[in-house]
Coordinates of C-alpha atoms in Angstrom, one line a residue:
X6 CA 158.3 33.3 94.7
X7 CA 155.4 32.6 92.3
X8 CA 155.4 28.8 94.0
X9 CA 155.2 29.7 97.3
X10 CA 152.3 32.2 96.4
X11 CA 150.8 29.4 94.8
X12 CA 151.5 26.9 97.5
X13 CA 149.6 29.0 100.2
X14 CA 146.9 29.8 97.9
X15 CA 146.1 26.0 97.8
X16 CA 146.5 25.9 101.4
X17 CA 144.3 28.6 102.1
X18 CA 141.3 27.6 100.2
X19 CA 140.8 24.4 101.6
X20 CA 141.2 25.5 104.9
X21 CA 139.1 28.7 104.5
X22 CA 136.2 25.9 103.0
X23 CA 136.5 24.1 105.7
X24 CA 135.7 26.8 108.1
X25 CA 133.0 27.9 106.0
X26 CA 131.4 24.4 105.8
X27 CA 131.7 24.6 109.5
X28 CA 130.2 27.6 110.2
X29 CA 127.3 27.2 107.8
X30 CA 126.5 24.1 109.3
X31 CA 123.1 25.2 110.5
X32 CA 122.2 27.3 107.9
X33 CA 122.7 24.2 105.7
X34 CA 120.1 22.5 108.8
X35 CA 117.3 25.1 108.7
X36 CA 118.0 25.9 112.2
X37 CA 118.2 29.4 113.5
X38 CA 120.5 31.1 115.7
X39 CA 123.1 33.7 116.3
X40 CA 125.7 32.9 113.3
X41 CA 128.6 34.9 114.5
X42 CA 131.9 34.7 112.4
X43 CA 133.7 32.5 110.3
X44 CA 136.4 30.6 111.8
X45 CA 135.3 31.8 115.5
X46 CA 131.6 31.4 115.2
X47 CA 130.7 33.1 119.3
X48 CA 133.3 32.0 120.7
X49 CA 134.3 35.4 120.9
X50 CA 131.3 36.6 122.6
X51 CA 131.8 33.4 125.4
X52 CA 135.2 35.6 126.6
X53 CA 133.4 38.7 128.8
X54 CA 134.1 38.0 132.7
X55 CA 131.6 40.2 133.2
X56 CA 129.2 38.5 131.2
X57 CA 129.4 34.7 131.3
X58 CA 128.0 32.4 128.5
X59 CA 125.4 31.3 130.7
X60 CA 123.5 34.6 130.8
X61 CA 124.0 35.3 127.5
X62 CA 122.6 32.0 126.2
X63 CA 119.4 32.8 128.5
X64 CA 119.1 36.2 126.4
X65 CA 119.3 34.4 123.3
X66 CA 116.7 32.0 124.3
X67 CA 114.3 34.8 125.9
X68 CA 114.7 37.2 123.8
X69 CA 115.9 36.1 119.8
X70 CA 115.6 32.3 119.4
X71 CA 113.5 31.2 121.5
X72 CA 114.2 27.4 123.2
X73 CA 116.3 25.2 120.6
X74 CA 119.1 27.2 118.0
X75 CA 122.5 26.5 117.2
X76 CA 125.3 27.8 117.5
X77 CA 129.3 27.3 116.2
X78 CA 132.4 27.8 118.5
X79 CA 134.6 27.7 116.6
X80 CA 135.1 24.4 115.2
X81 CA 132.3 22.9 117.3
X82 CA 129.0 22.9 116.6
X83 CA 126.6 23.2 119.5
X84 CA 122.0 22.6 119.9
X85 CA 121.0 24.3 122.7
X86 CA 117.8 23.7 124.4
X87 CA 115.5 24.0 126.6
X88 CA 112.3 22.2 125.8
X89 CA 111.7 19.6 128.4
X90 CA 111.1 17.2 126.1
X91 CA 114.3 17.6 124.5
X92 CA 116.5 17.3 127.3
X93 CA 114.5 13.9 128.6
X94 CA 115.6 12.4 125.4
X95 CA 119.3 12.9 125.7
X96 CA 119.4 12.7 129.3
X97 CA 117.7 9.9 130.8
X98 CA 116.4 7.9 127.8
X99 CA 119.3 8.3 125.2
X100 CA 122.0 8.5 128.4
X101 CA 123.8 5.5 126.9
X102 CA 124.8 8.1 123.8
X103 CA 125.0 11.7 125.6
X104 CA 126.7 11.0 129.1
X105 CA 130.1 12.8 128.4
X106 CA 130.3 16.6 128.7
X107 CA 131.4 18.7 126.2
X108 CA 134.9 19.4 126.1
X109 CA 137.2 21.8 124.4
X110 CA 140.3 20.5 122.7
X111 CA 142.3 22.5 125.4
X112 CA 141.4 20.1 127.8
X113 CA 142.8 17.0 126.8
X114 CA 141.6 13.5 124.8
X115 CA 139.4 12.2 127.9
X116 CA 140.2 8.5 127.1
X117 CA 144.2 9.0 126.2
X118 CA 145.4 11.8 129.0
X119 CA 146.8 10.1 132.1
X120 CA 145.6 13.1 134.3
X121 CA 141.7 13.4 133.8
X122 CA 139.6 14.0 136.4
X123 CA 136.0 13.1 136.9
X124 CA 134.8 16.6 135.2
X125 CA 136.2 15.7 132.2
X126 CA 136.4 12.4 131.8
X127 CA 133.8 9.8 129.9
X128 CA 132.8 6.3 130.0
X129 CA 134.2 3.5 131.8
X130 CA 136.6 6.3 132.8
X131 CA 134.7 8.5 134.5
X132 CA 132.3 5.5 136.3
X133 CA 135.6 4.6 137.5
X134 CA 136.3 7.8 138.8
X135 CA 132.7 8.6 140.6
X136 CA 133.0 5.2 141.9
X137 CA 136.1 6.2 143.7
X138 CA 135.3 9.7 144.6
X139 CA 131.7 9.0 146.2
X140 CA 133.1 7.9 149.4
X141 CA 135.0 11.2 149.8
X142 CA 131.6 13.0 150.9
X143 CA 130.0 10.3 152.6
X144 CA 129.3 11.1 156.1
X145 CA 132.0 9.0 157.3
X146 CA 134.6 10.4 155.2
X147 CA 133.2 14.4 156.1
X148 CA 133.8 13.4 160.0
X149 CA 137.3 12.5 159.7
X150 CA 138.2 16.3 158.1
X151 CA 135.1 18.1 160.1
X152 CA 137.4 19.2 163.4
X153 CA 139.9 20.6 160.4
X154 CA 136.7 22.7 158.9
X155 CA 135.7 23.6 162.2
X156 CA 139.1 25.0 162.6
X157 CA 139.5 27.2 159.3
X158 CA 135.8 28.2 160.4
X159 CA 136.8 29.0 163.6
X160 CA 139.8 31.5 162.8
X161 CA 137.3 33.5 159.6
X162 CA 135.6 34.1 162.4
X163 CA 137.8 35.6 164.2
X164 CA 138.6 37.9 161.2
X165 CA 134.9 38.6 161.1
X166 CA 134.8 39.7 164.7
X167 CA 137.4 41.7 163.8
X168 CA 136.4 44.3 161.0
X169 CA 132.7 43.8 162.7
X170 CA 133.7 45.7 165.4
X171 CA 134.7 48.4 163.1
X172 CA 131.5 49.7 161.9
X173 CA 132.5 49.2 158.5
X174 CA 131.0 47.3 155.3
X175 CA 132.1 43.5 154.8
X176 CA 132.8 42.2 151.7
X177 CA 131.5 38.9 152.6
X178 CA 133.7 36.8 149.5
X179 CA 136.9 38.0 150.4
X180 CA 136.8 36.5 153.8
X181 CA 134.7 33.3 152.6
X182 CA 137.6 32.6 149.6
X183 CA 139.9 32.4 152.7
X184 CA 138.3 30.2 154.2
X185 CA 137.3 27.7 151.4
X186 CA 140.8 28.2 150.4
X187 CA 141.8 27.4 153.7
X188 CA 140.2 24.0 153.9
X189 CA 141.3 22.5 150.9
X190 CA 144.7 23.1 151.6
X191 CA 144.1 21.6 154.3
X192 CA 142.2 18.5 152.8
X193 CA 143.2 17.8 149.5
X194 CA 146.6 19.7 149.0
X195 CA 149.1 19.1 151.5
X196 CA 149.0 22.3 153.3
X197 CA 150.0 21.4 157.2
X198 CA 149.2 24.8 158.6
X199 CA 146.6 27.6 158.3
X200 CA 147.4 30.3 155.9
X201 CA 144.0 31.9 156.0
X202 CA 144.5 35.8 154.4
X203 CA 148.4 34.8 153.8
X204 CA 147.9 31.9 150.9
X205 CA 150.5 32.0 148.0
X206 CA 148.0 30.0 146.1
X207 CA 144.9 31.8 146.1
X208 CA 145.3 34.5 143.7
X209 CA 146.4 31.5 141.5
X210 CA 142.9 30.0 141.9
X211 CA 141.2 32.9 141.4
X212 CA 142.1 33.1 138.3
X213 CA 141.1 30.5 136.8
X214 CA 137.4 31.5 137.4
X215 CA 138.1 35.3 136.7
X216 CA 141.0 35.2 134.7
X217 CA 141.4 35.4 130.4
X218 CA 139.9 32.5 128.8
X219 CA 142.1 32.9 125.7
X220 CA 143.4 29.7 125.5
X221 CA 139.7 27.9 125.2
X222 CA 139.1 30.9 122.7
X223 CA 142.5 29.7 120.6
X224 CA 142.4 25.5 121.1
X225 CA 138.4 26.0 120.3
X226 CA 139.3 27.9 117.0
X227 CA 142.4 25.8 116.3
X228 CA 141.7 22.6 117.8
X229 CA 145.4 21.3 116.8
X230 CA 147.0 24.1 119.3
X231 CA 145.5 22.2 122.4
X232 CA 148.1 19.4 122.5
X233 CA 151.2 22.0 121.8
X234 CA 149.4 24.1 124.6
X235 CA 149.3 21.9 127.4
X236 CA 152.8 20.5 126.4
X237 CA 153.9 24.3 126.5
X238 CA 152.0 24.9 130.2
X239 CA 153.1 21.3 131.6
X240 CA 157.3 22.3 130.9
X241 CA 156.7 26.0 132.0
X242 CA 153.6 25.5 134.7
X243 CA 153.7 29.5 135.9
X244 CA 153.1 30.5 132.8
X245 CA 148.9 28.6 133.5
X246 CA 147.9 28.8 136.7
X247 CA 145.6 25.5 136.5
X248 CA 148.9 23.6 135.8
X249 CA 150.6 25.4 138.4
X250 CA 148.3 24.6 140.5
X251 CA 148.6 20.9 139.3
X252 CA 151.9 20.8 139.8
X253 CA 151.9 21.9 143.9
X254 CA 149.4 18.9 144.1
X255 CA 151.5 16.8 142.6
X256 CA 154.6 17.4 144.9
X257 CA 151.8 17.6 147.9
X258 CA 151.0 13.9 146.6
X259 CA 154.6 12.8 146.2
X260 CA 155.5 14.3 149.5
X261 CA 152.6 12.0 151.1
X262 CA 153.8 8.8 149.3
X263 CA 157.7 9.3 150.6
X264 CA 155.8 10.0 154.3
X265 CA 153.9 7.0 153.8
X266 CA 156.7 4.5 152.5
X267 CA 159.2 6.1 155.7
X268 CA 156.1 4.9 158.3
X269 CA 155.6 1.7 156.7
X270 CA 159.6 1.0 156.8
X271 CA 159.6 2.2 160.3
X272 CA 156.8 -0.4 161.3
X273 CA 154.4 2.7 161.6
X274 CA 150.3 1.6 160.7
X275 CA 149.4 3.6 158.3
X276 CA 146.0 4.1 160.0
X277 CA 142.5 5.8 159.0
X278 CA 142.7 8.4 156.3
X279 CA 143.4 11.6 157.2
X280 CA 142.7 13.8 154.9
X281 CA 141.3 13.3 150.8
X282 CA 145.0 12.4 149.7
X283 CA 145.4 9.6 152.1
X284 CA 141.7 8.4 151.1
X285 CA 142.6 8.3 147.5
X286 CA 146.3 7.3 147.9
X287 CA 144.6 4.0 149.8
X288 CA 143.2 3.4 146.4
X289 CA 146.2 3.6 144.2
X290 CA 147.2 1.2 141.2
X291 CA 150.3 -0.3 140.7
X292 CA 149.7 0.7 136.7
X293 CA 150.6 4.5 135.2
X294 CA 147.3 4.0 132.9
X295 CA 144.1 2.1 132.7
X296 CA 144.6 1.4 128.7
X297 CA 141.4 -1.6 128.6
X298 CA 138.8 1.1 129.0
X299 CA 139.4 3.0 125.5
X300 CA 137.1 2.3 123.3
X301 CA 135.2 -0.1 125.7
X302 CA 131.4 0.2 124.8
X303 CA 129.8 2.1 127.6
X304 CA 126.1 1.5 128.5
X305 CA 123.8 2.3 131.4
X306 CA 122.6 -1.0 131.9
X307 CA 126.0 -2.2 132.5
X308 CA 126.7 -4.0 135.9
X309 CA 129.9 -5.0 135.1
X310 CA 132.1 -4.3 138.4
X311 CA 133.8 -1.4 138.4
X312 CA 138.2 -1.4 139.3
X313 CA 138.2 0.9 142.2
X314 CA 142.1 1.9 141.3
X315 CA 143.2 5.2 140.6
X316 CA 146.7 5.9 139.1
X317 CA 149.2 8.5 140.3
X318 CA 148.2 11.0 137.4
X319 CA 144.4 10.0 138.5
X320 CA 145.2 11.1 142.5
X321 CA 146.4 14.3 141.2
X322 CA 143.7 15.4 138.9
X323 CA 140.6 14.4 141.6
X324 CA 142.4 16.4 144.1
X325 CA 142.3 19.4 141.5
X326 CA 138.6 18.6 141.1
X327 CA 138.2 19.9 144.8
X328 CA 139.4 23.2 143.3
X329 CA 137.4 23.7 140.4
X330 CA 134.1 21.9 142.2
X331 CA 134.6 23.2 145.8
X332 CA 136.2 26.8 145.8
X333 CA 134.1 29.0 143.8
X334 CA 130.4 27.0 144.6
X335 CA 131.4 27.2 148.3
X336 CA 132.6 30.4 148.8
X337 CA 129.4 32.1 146.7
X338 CA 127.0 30.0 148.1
X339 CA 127.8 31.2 152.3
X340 CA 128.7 34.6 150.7
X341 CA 124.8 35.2 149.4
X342 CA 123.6 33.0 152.3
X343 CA 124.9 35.8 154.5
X344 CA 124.2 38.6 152.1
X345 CA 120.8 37.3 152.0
X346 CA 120.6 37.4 156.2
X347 CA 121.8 40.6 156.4
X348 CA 119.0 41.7 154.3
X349 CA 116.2 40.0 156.6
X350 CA 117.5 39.7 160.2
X351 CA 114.2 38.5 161.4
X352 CA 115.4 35.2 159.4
X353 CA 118.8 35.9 160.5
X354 CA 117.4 35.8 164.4
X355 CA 115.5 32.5 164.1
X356 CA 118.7 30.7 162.5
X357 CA 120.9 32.3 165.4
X358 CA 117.7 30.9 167.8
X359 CA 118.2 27.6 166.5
X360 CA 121.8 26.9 166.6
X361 CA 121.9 28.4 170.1
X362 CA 119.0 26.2 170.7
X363 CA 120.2 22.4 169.0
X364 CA 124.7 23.3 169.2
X365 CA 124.8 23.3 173.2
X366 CA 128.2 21.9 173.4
X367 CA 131.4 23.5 172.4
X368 CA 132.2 21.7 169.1
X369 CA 129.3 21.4 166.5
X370 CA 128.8 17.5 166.0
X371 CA 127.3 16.2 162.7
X372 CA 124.4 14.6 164.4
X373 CA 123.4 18.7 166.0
X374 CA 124.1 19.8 162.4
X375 CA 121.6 17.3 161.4
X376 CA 119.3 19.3 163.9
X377 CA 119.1 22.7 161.8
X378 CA 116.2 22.2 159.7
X379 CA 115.5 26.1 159.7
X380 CA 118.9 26.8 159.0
X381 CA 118.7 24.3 156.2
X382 CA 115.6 26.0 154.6
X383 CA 117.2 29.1 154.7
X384 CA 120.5 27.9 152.9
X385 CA 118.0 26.2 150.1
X386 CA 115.8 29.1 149.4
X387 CA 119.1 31.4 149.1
X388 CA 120.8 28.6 146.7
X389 CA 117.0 29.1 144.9
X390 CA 117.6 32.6 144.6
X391 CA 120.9 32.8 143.5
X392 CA 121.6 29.0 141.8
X393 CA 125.4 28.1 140.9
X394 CA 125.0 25.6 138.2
X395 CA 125.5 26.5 134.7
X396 CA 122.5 27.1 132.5

């Protein structure tokens, strides 16, 4: 009994040091900032919903600490900043050194995980990636999917009409979440038909934006616990809603490449693209993982050409990306676009003038879209208003 007492008494103190060295780390540095606790540093104050770190690192920087402090989470330690000068250094003339984001162990080892996506990933990695996904918003690539938008846009609509009629208020998001919902099914996962206000999925991706964050909160304390994590939510995928989520994409994608292999066998073309599957199935690799690009020196002067090749994994995790990137910008950008009209209808009137005025024809083409320059102000001063990107 007296050695195992002894046993975790040696364990304890290194590991308790450790945590202390970490958490001291900027005391040690001179630099200020909120200190938190040992072992968890803020993390624990990064877990309110109702108070994202975003705001709460603008309070700290308008109120305590003014523009450059640091901060622990956890095991990472963290500079924020927002003298100018500061973030001209790391971002365009020290790019070569600070062009990966920063990542919590939960998320994976961005060189060694076969399904990264181009939020995550770094280096030759992610150049490959952006290389690959650029096309899939060129205006080319947004005609082929627009009469599909049009038709998800078309049927909120009609819901709109709807509850309009009824005098009462409209909670603008709901009906918007449908809709963006609605069009990447369409577009990047599979879905054949419209399930607008009847999707399976969406309560699924709306918790991953509004949901606990507990397992950042545990693999940022713990780093160790993110690889038994994600083993744990890849065999049991309902238990994480991100890798359920994953794992409807992935049967959406294997579903495509049977469809694909039965045309070809059958003499079929396989044609244009049509949808963001199809565009990045085009651009699949006969390899399960790009292993030359670990450890490969990555520089911004580099003009090396870039392999345009994505591997099965890869497919899977860019279609994700149209989640994480597309649901939750899209949906709160129209909903305080028309939160924002409501509140002004003489703005409201001129946008209504000028789509009556340039969209004379039944179906909205991109070249009348192109047309709306008031309509475009008015989107831009609300996205002014009420930005989406992080702080």
């Amino acid at each position: 009994m007296s050695f195992i007492l002894l046993l975790i008494t040696f364990l304890i103190i290194p590991v308790t040091s450790y945590y202390l060295w970490i958490w001291s780390y900027w005391i040690r540095k001179g630099v200020r900032g909120p200190r938190g606790l040992p072992f968890v540093g803020v993390l624990d104050k990064f877990q309110d919903f109702y108070k994202p770190p975003g705001l709460i690192l603008r309070d700290w920087t308008k109120q305590t600490y003014g523009q450059t402090y640091g901060i622990t989470e956890g095991v990472e330690k963290t500079l924020i900043t927002s003298n100018s000068e500061f973030v001209n250094e790391v971002f365009i003339r020290q790019y070569d050194n600070f062009y990966g984001r920063k990542l919590n162990s939960f998320q994976g080892d961005p060189n060694k995980n076969k399904r990264m996506h181009l939020l995550v990933s770094q280096g030759h990695r992610w150049k490959r990636l952006r290389a690959l996904s650029s096309p899939a918003f060129s205006n080319n690539s947004l005609k082929k999917v627009r009469s599909t938008i049009e038709d998800s846009a078309l049927e909120v609509m009609g819901y709109l009409e709807k509850v309009a009629d009824t005098g009462v208020y409209v909670d603008f998001l709901e009906y918007y979440q449908e809709f963006t919902m609605d069009v990447i099914g369409k577009i990047a996962m599979g879905q054949t038909e419209s399930q607008m206000f009847n999707n399976p999925l969406l309560p699924k991706v709306k918790s991953i934006f509004s949901g606990s964050r507990w397992t950042f909160f545990i693999a940022g304390v713990f780093p160790i616990s993110g690889v038994f994590l994600r083993a744990l939510f890849t065999k049991f995928t309902s238990i994480q809603p991100a890798f359920f989520l994953l794992d409807v994409i992935e049967k959406a994608v294997t579903a495509r490449i049977a469809q694909r292999e039965a045309d070809v066998a059958k003499g079929i073309e396989l044609g244009e693209p049509r949808d963001f599957i199809d565009l990045f199935l085009d651009a699949q690799a006969g390899v399960e993982f790009f292993s030359g690009e670990m450890g490969k020196e990555f520089a911004a002067s580099q003009a090396g050409k870039v392999d345009k090749h994505l591997t099965f994994d890869e497919i899977i995790g860019q279609c994700f990306v149209f989640l994480l990137a597309g649901f939750d910008t899209t949906a709160l950008s129209l909903s305080y676009t028309s939160y924002l009209l409501s509140l002004h209808p003489d703005i409201q009137k001129k946008c209504q003038e000028e789509v009556d005025r340039e969209c004379t024809t039944p179906e909205v083409t991109f070249e009348q879209l192109a047309k709306l320059k008031y309509m475009e102000w008015a989107m831009k001063e609300a996205f002014r208003l009420y930005p989406l990107a992080s702080l």
